[in-house]
């Protein structure tokens, strides 16, 4: 479930029932029947090593990193956004626990990670001269072999703006990203977090059903026009409406607190 960002009407909806989503599911089902989607997609336990098409959260120049990971060229097109949402913002949060016995030292470490380019590059790419080479023009080149020894999620570590871009991106890549970010739209629900505690039992039952149905729905293995109604009927029997009502109540309170 969720709330439609474009409509911004504050209504919790069932996503798979929406006409545009259903059309996409029907297209996936056609692709599955046509053999475009691999037949083991619903039961596969690991992602394929080669992805002909994939969707991911990204930014200008991100295709270079994806290409290095995939070992082949990657072409990127914007599907939607850019937009700030609670979920996307959480992807790059750093925090210090209030119970930490080393709050000052932790803050100094975070400052070092965010302000010192040498530390930032080492944290992101590994050891200079081993995992990567400084090109002398503000960019770096990663070693094709050694980079596999060290590949953290750099977005989760610290700011990008003190980190050297990977060639063939230009030295001003992060300036381009900053301009792109500053032009981003803001979700009308930015800051909303659902507290699932009041409906923990119902939610657990629904999540079990999701795990059962989702692989066949989102890979196109089953006809969504018959499977989605079956799915939601099972969900309702497990308490989905109770979860939806609680989510709506909390969102209403959140929007009221914003004066909207």
CSV table of C-alpha atoms in Angstrom, one decimal:
chain,number,residue,atom,x,y,z
A,1,UNK,CA,0.0,0.0,0.0
A,2,UNK,CA,1.0,3.6,-0.3
A,3,UNK,CA,-0.1,7.2,-1.1
A,4,UNK,CA,0.0,8.6,-4.6
A,5,UNK,CA,2.7,11.3,-4.8
A,6,UNK,CA,1.3,12.9,-7.9
A,7,UNK,CA,-2.3,13.1,-6.7
A,8,UNK,CA,-1.1,14.2,-3.2
A,9,UNK,CA,-4.7,13.6,-1.9
A,10,UNK,CA,-3.5,11.9,1.3
A,11,UNK,CA,-5.3,8.6,0.5
A,12,UNK,CA,-3.8,5.2,1.2
A,13,UNK,CA,-4.3,3.0,-1.8
A,14,UNK,CA,-3.7,-0.6,-2.8
A,15,UNK,CA,-1.0,-0.3,-5.3
A,16,UNK,CA,-1.6,-3.3,-7.5
A,17,UNK,CA,-5.2,-2.3,-8.0
A,18,UNK,CA,-4.3,1.0,-9.7
A,19,UNK,CA,-5.0,1.1,-13.4
A,20,UNK,CA,-1.5,2.1,-14.5
A,21,UNK,CA,0.1,-0.5,-12.3
A,22,UNK,CA,-2.2,-3.2,-13.6
A,23,UNK,CA,-1.3,-2.3,-17.2
A,24,UNK,CA,2.4,-2.7,-16.4
A,25,UNK,CA,1.6,-6.1,-14.7
A,26,UNK,CA,-0.3,-7.2,-17.8
A,27,UNK,CA,2.7,-6.2,-20.0
A,28,UNK,CA,5.0,-8.2,-17.8
A,29,UNK,CA,2.7,-11.2,-18.1
A,30,UNK,CA,2.8,-10.9,-21.9
A,31,UNK,CA,6.6,-10.7,-21.8
A,32,UNK,CA,6.7,-13.8,-19.6
A,33,UNK,CA,4.4,-15.7,-22.0
A,34,UNK,CA,6.5,-14.5,-25.0
A,35,UNK,CA,9.7,-15.9,-23.4
A,36,UNK,CA,11.3,-12.4,-22.9
A,37,UNK,CA,11.4,-13.0,-19.1
A,38,UNK,CA,13.3,-16.0,-18.0
A,39,UNK,CA,10.9,-18.8,-16.9
A,40,UNK,CA,12.6,-19.4,-13.6
A,41,UNK,CA,12.2,-15.8,-12.5
A,42,UNK,CA,9.5,-16.5,-9.8
A,43,UNK,CA,11.7,-19.2,-8.2
A,44,UNK,CA,15.2,-17.8,-8.7
A,45,UNK,CA,17.1,-17.3,-5.4
A,46,UNK,CA,19.7,-14.9,-6.9
A,47,UNK,CA,19.7,-12.1,-9.4
A,48,UNK,CA,21.2,-13.0,-12.8
A,49,UNK,CA,24.8,-11.9,-13.4
A,50,UNK,CA,23.7,-10.1,-16.6
A,51,UNK,CA,20.7,-7.8,-16.5
A,52,UNK,CA,19.6,-6.6,-19.9
A,53,UNK,CA,17.2,-4.0,-18.3
A,54,UNK,CA,17.0,-3.0,-14.7
A,55,UNK,CA,15.6,-0.2,-12.6
A,56,UNK,CA,17.6,1.5,-9.8
A,57,UNK,CA,17.9,4.7,-7.8
A,58,UNK,CA,20.6,6.7,-9.5
A,59,UNK,CA,22.0,10.1,-10.4
A,60,UNK,CA,23.9,11.7,-13.3
A,61,UNK,CA,27.0,9.6,-14.0
A,62,UNK,CA,25.8,6.6,-12.0
A,63,UNK,CA,25.9,4.4,-15.1
A,64,UNK,CA,29.7,4.4,-14.9
A,65,UNK,CA,29.6,2.6,-11.5
A,66,UNK,CA,27.0,0.2,-12.7
A,67,UNK,CA,29.1,-0.6,-15.8
A,68,UNK,CA,32.1,-1.3,-13.7
A,69,UNK,CA,30.1,-3.7,-11.5
A,70,UNK,CA,28.5,-5.4,-14.5
A,71,UNK,CA,31.6,-5.7,-16.6
A,72,UNK,CA,29.8,-4.2,-19.6
A,73,UNK,CA,28.6,-0.9,-21.0
A,74,UNK,CA,25.4,0.5,-19.3
A,75,UNK,CA,23.1,3.2,-20.8
A,76,UNK,CA,20.9,5.1,-18.4
A,77,UNK,CA,17.6,6.8,-19.0
A,78,UNK,CA,15.6,8.7,-16.3
A,79,UNK,CA,12.4,6.8,-15.5
A,80,UNK,CA,11.0,9.2,-12.8
A,81,UNK,CA,12.2,11.9,-10.5
A,82,UNK,CA,14.3,13.4,-9.2
A,83,UNK,CA,12.3,13.6,-5.9
A,84,UNK,CA,12.9,13.7,-2.2
A,85,UNK,CA,10.9,11.0,-0.4
A,86,UNK,CA,11.3,9.7,3.1
A,87,UNK,CA,12.7,6.4,1.7
A,88,UNK,CA,15.3,8.0,-0.6
A,89,UNK,CA,16.5,10.4,2.1
A,90,UNK,CA,17.0,7.5,4.5
A,91,UNK,CA,19.4,5.9,2.1
A,92,UNK,CA,22.2,8.3,3.0
A,93,UNK,CA,21.6,9.0,6.7
A,94,UNK,CA,24.4,8.9,9.3
A,95,UNK,CA,23.7,9.1,13.0
A,96,UNK,CA,25.4,8.7,16.4
A,97,UNK,CA,23.6,6.6,19.0
A,98,UNK,CA,22.5,8.6,22.0
A,99,UNK,CA,23.8,5.8,24.2
A,100,UNK,CA,27.2,5.9,22.6
A,101,UNK,CA,30.1,6.3,25.1
A,102,UNK,CA,32.2,8.0,22.3
A,103,UNK,CA,29.9,10.7,20.9
A,104,UNK,CA,32.6,13.3,20.5
A,105,UNK,CA,35.0,10.8,18.8
A,106,UNK,CA,32.2,9.5,16.6
A,107,UNK,CA,31.4,13.1,15.5
A,108,UNK,CA,35.0,13.7,14.7
A,109,UNK,CA,35.1,10.5,12.6
A,110,UNK,CA,32.0,11.6,10.6
A,111,UNK,CA,33.5,15.0,10.1
A,112,UNK,CA,36.7,13.4,8.7
A,113,UNK,CA,34.6,11.2,6.4
A,114,UNK,CA,32.7,14.1,5.0
A,115,UNK,CA,35.3,16.8,4.9
A,116,UNK,CA,38.6,15.1,4.1
A,117,UNK,CA,39.0,14.1,0.4
A,118,UNK,CA,41.8,11.6,1.1
A,119,UNK,CA,39.7,9.8,3.7
A,120,UNK,CA,36.6,10.0,1.5
A,121,UNK,CA,38.3,8.4,-1.5
A,122,UNK,CA,39.8,5.6,0.7
A,123,UNK,CA,36.5,4.9,2.3
A,124,UNK,CA,34.8,4.7,-1.1
A,125,UNK,CA,37.4,3.1,-3.4
A,126,UNK,CA,40.0,1.5,-1.2
A,127,UNK,CA,43.8,2.0,-1.2
A,128,UNK,CA,45.2,4.4,-3.8
A,129,UNK,CA,47.7,2.6,-6.0
A,130,UNK,CA,46.1,-0.8,-5.3
A,131,UNK,CA,42.4,-0.4,-5.9
A,132,UNK,CA,42.5,2.8,-7.9
A,133,UNK,CA,44.7,5.4,-9.6
A,134,UNK,CA,44.5,9.2,-9.4
A,135,UNK,CA,44.4,10.5,-13.0
A,136,UNK,CA,45.6,14.0,-11.9
A,137,UNK,CA,42.5,15.7,-13.4
A,138,UNK,CA,40.2,15.3,-10.5
A,139,UNK,CA,39.0,11.8,-11.5
A,140,UNK,CA,40.2,8.3,-10.7
A,141,UNK,CA,40.4,5.0,-12.5
A,142,UNK,CA,39.5,1.8,-10.6
A,143,UNK,CA,41.6,-1.3,-11.1
A,144,UNK,CA,39.5,-3.8,-13.0
A,145,UNK,CA,40.7,-6.7,-10.9
A,146,UNK,CA,41.4,-5.2,-7.5
A,147,UNK,CA,38.1,-3.3,-7.3
A,148,UNK,CA,36.3,-6.6,-6.7
A,149,UNK,CA,38.1,-6.8,-3.4
A,150,UNK,CA,36.5,-3.7,-2.1
A,151,UNK,CA,33.1,-2.4,-3.2
A,152,UNK,CA,31.0,-0.7,-0.5
A,153,UNK,CA,27.8,1.2,-1.1
A,154,UNK,CA,29.4,4.6,-1.3
A,155,UNK,CA,26.1,6.5,-1.0
A,156,UNK,CA,25.7,5.1,2.5
A,157,UNK,CA,29.0,6.3,3.8
A,158,UNK,CA,29.3,10.1,3.6
A,159,UNK,CA,28.9,13.0,1.2
A,160,UNK,CA,29.7,12.6,-2.5
A,161,UNK,CA,31.0,16.1,-2.9
A,162,UNK,CA,34.5,15.5,-1.5
A,163,UNK,CA,34.8,12.2,-3.5
A,164,UNK,CA,36.7,12.0,-6.8
A,165,UNK,CA,34.5,10.9,-9.7
A,166,UNK,CA,35.3,7.7,-11.6
A,167,UNK,CA,36.5,8.2,-15.2
A,168,UNK,CA,34.9,8.6,-17.8
A,169,UNK,CA,32.9,10.9,-15.7
A,170,UNK,CA,34.3,14.4,-15.6
A,171,UNK,CA,35.8,16.1,-12.5
A,172,UNK,CA,32.7,18.3,-12.2
A,173,UNK,CA,30.3,15.3,-11.9
A,174,UNK,CA,29.3,16.1,-8.3
A,175,UNK,CA,28.6,19.7,-9.2
A,176,UNK,CA,26.2,18.4,-11.8
A,177,UNK,CA,24.6,16.1,-9.3
A,178,UNK,CA,24.3,18.9,-6.8
A,179,UNK,CA,22.5,21.1,-9.4
A,180,UNK,CA,20.3,18.1,-10.1
A,181,UNK,CA,19.5,17.5,-6.5
A,182,UNK,CA,18.7,21.2,-5.8
A,183,UNK,CA,16.1,21.0,-8.6
A,184,UNK,CA,14.4,18.0,-7.1
A,185,UNK,CA,10.7,18.0,-6.2
A,186,UNK,CA,9.7,17.1,-2.6
A,187,UNK,CA,7.2,14.4,-1.8
A,188,UNK,CA,4.1,15.8,-0.2
A,189,UNK,CA,4.5,13.0,2.4
A,190,UNK,CA,8.2,13.7,3.1
A,191,UNK,CA,8.9,12.8,6.8
A,192,UNK,CA,6.0,10.3,7.2
A,193,UNK,CA,6.9,7.0,8.8
A,194,UNK,CA,4.3,4.3,9.4
A,195,UNK,CA,4.4,2.9,12.9
A,196,UNK,CA,3.4,-0.7,12.4
A,197,UNK,CA,3.3,-1.7,16.1
A,198,UNK,CA,-0.5,-1.3,16.5
A,199,UNK,CA,-1.1,-3.8,13.6
A,200,UNK,CA,2.0,-6.0,14.0
A,201,UNK,CA,0.0,-9.3,13.9
A,202,UNK,CA,-2.1,-8.4,10.9
A,203,UNK,CA,1.0,-7.0,9.1
A,204,UNK,CA,3.0,-10.2,9.7
A,205,UNK,CA,0.2,-12.3,8.2
A,206,UNK,CA,0.0,-10.0,5.2
A,207,UNK,CA,3.7,-10.1,4.7
A,208,UNK,CA,3.7,-13.8,4.6
A,209,UNK,CA,1.0,-13.7,1.8
A,210,UNK,CA,3.1,-11.1,-0.1
A,211,UNK,CA,6.1,-13.4,0.0
A,212,UNK,CA,3.8,-16.2,-1.4
A,213,UNK,CA,2.2,-14.2,-4.2
A,214,UNK,CA,4.6,-11.4,-5.2
A,215,UNK,CA,7.2,-13.5,-7.1
A,216,UNK,CA,4.6,-14.7,-9.6
A,217,UNK,CA,2.9,-11.4,-9.9
A,218,UNK,CA,5.9,-9.1,-10.4
A,219,UNK,CA,7.7,-11.4,-12.8
A,220,UNK,CA,4.6,-11.9,-15.0
A,221,UNK,CA,4.3,-15.6,-14.4
A,222,UNK,CA,0.6,-15.4,-13.6
A,223,UNK,CA,-2.2,-13.4,-15.1
A,224,UNK,CA,-2.6,-10.3,-12.9
A,225,UNK,CA,-6.3,-9.8,-13.8
A,226,UNK,CA,-7.1,-13.0,-11.9
A,227,UNK,CA,-4.2,-13.2,-9.5
A,228,UNK,CA,-4.4,-9.7,-8.1
A,229,UNK,CA,-8.0,-10.0,-7.0
A,230,UNK,CA,-7.2,-13.5,-5.5
A,231,UNK,CA,-4.2,-11.9,-3.7
A,232,UNK,CA,-6.2,-9.1,-2.2
A,233,UNK,CA,-9.0,-11.4,-1.1
A,234,UNK,CA,-6.4,-13.5,0.8
A,235,UNK,CA,-4.9,-10.3,2.2
A,236,UNK,CA,-8.3,-9.0,3.4
A,237,UNK,CA,-8.9,-12.3,5.2
A,238,UNK,CA,-5.5,-11.8,6.9
A,239,UNK,CA,-6.4,-8.3,8.1
A,240,UNK,CA,-5.2,-6.0,5.3
A,241,UNK,CA,-8.0,-3.6,5.8
A,242,UNK,CA,-7.1,-3.2,9.5
A,243,UNK,CA,-3.6,-2.3,8.4
A,244,UNK,CA,-4.8,0.1,5.7
A,245,UNK,CA,-7.1,1.9,8.2
A,246,UNK,CA,-4.3,2.3,10.7
A,247,UNK,CA,-2.0,3.6,8.0
A,248,UNK,CA,-4.7,6.1,6.9
A,249,UNK,CA,-5.2,7.3,10.4
A,250,UNK,CA,-1.5,7.9,10.9
A,251,UNK,CA,-1.2,9.7,7.6
A,252,UNK,CA,-4.2,11.9,8.4
A,253,UNK,CA,-2.6,12.9,11.6
A,254,UNK,CA,0.7,13.6,9.9
A,255,UNK,CA,-0.8,15.7,7.2
A,256,UNK,CA,-2.9,17.6,9.9
A,257,UNK,CA,0.3,18.3,11.8
A,258,UNK,CA,1.8,19.9,8.6
A,259,UNK,CA,-1.4,22.0,8.2
A,260,UNK,CA,-2.4,20.3,5.0
